[in-house]
Amino acid sequence: MLKGTAVSAGVAQGTAYVLSCGYRAAVPQRSIRPSEIDGERMRLDSAVARAEAELSALQDDLREKIGATQADIFGAQRLILGDASLRDRVLHTVQEKRINVEAAVSEVFEDYTQNLETAADGYLRGRAADIRDVGRRLLSSLATGPSSARAEIPAGAIVVADELLPSVTARLQLDNVRAFVTVRGNKFSHSSILARSLGTPAVAGVPSALAQIKTGDRLIVDAVAGVVFVNPESSIEREYDRLAADLKSSKEQLRHLVDLSTVTLDGTTLPLLANVNKFSDTEAALLNKADGIGLYRTEFTFSIRSTFPTEDDQFEYLERAAERMHPRKMVFRLVDLGGDKILPYFPLPPSRNPSLAERGIRLLLRHVDLLKTQLRAFLRVSAGHPVSILLPVVVGIEDVRQVRVVVRQVQDELSAEGKRFDAAVPIGAMIEVPSAALMIRNLAKEVDFLSLGTNDLVQYVLAADREDETTAPYYQPLHPAVLRLIESVVEGARSAGRELTICGEMAGDPLHTALLLGLGLRELSVAPGQMLEVKDAIRQTRLDEARRLASVALELGSAAEVEALLNQNRPARSGHPASVGPAATRP
Ligand code: PEP
Ligand code: MG
């Protein structure tokens, strides 16, 4: 994984196309005789005229394709090119040093850009790219004459370059470019502005991009987190496929719902939160106007590395995510390792039944350094943002009590080091093991909030491995046994006055929405790509009808019957008013 700065937000996968811009390629320098000086001046003037014609054509082209503001980039370059003092300095250098005009151009532009590149002001540093671009164009004009040829970029390419000079960017077949990765450049560079206006993801400031990437490599560009994966493993590709789908779905037919509130037909407004796996998912969460992050799974940070992430590694991404989401709440879950989540650098003893072996909080309590490192990162983020800490795979009150002891130790250590944190950071438990669900009243007293993880709850209640395709027919989220357990968890949380969120995948299916609300759930956390569909379903639900629907479902004998009931009451898609209310309410 290569790190850089995200300068144009988005995520893309594709094939690397390494572009050589030619700038800083050695410029031939030769001594000239006094009689050659006039000839060099003429060469300079005609090269400037050619470059000016190219820039003007590019400006027109861009104005037509993208807009006047972006085309002004080349207007600014034309001004640099036409600057009389620049021409004077070049000619003066030719005369004084008796060198050819190319060498003089190279020297003068190098001098200008170096001064700007060391400027403290990021905006001025961004301008250095423009001046360098003009210099490069002038050199290419001196060397080869007109250079307006379009660079042939294969479809689906991710362009990798030292720096994306505006003239190069504009000459690319932009339709074929999925993303940009550059060694240099910053947020203020014109090429970054251009990338943003094109909506093309871009990561700049990746020092080793040219050393590590070659044409043909598979790349994932995460231009939200500012990282690039080179020839990633398929699990990482799948993760990004999902994010791409989330981002895409947010743009499509349900877009009109984004700005509408999440309110039931009878006027109850509900929080709709997002589940995220990594920093860049916050982009999709924000696009869909999530009220917060109900579940931040932290496993991804561990699985993309070859060693455990340090406290600072973890802090860096979480802090950035929290800044992005501020002031919305964020629930950070302690890493849930074990079960199917195995790290190559952290082998666990083989188990015949990994889901029932060491995983979640019990594993962390056996590896307290791992737990402490993550708690330190979480707590440091809590200093400035509304962070809560969620414990995975809690079985009972002992798990919570033991973690609280470690939290206090970590807080004491941070205090001794003068590091800030929220002393009252809420600590919550995932309810995803039947024992925790059945002991909800006891557990609720030990924690500040609860989160219902139906993905695991379903597998443990129905003895059906969630990862195994042979048990798939038995893995039934709508089984009445699961629904009864959910109902009692809701009741236990309510009587203890604890907030309860549902964050399992079950909450993301709009078919289930009325049922879940009818069971008493009032806070849903779903994948960003599911938010609008769920919001749509909530907006078509009346709570009293939902309660009646749930009470009918709870009396049914099988998942198939519940599913049939829900299908009869399936909400119409947005824009098409529901033709009938839930069957349970019909006479
Ligand atoms: C769950 O089990 O429902 C849950 C949200 O956690 P995960 O899917 O990460 O196990
Ligand atoms: Mg789980």
GROMACS .gro file of C-alpha atoms in nm, residues 11-15 153-159 173-180 199-202 218 221:
model
   26
   11VAL     CA    1  -1.238   0.535  -0.548
   12ALA     CA    2  -1.129   0.357  -0.865
   13GLN     CA    3  -0.984   0.028  -0.980
   14GLY     CA    4  -0.797  -0.020  -1.304
   15THR     CA    5  -0.472  -0.086  -1.486
  153ILE     CA    6  -0.451   0.610  -2.304
  154PRO     CA    7  -0.612   0.266  -2.291
  155ALA     CA    8  -0.965   0.246  -2.153
  156GLY     CA    9  -0.982   0.183  -1.778
  157ALA     CA   10  -0.636   0.327  -1.722
  158ILE     CA   11  -0.509   0.473  -1.402
  159VAL     CA   12  -0.255   0.733  -1.502
  173GLN     CA   13  -0.820   1.094  -2.345
  174LEU     CA   14  -0.989   1.179  -2.021
  175ASP     CA   15  -1.283   0.951  -2.084
  176ASN     CA   16  -1.046   0.658  -2.055
  177VAL     CA   17  -0.886   0.769  -1.731
  178ARG     CA   18  -1.029   0.625  -1.411
  179ALA     CA   19  -0.789   0.789  -1.168
  180PHE     CA   20  -0.460   0.972  -1.130
  199GLY     CA   21  -1.486   1.391  -1.089
  200THR     CA   22  -1.179   1.173  -1.143
  201PRO     CA   23  -1.029   1.035  -0.822
  202ALA     CA   24  -0.670   1.144  -0.767
  218ARG     CA   25  -0.362  -0.368  -1.118
  221VAL     CA   26  -0.689   0.412  -0.595
   0.00000   0.00000   0.00000
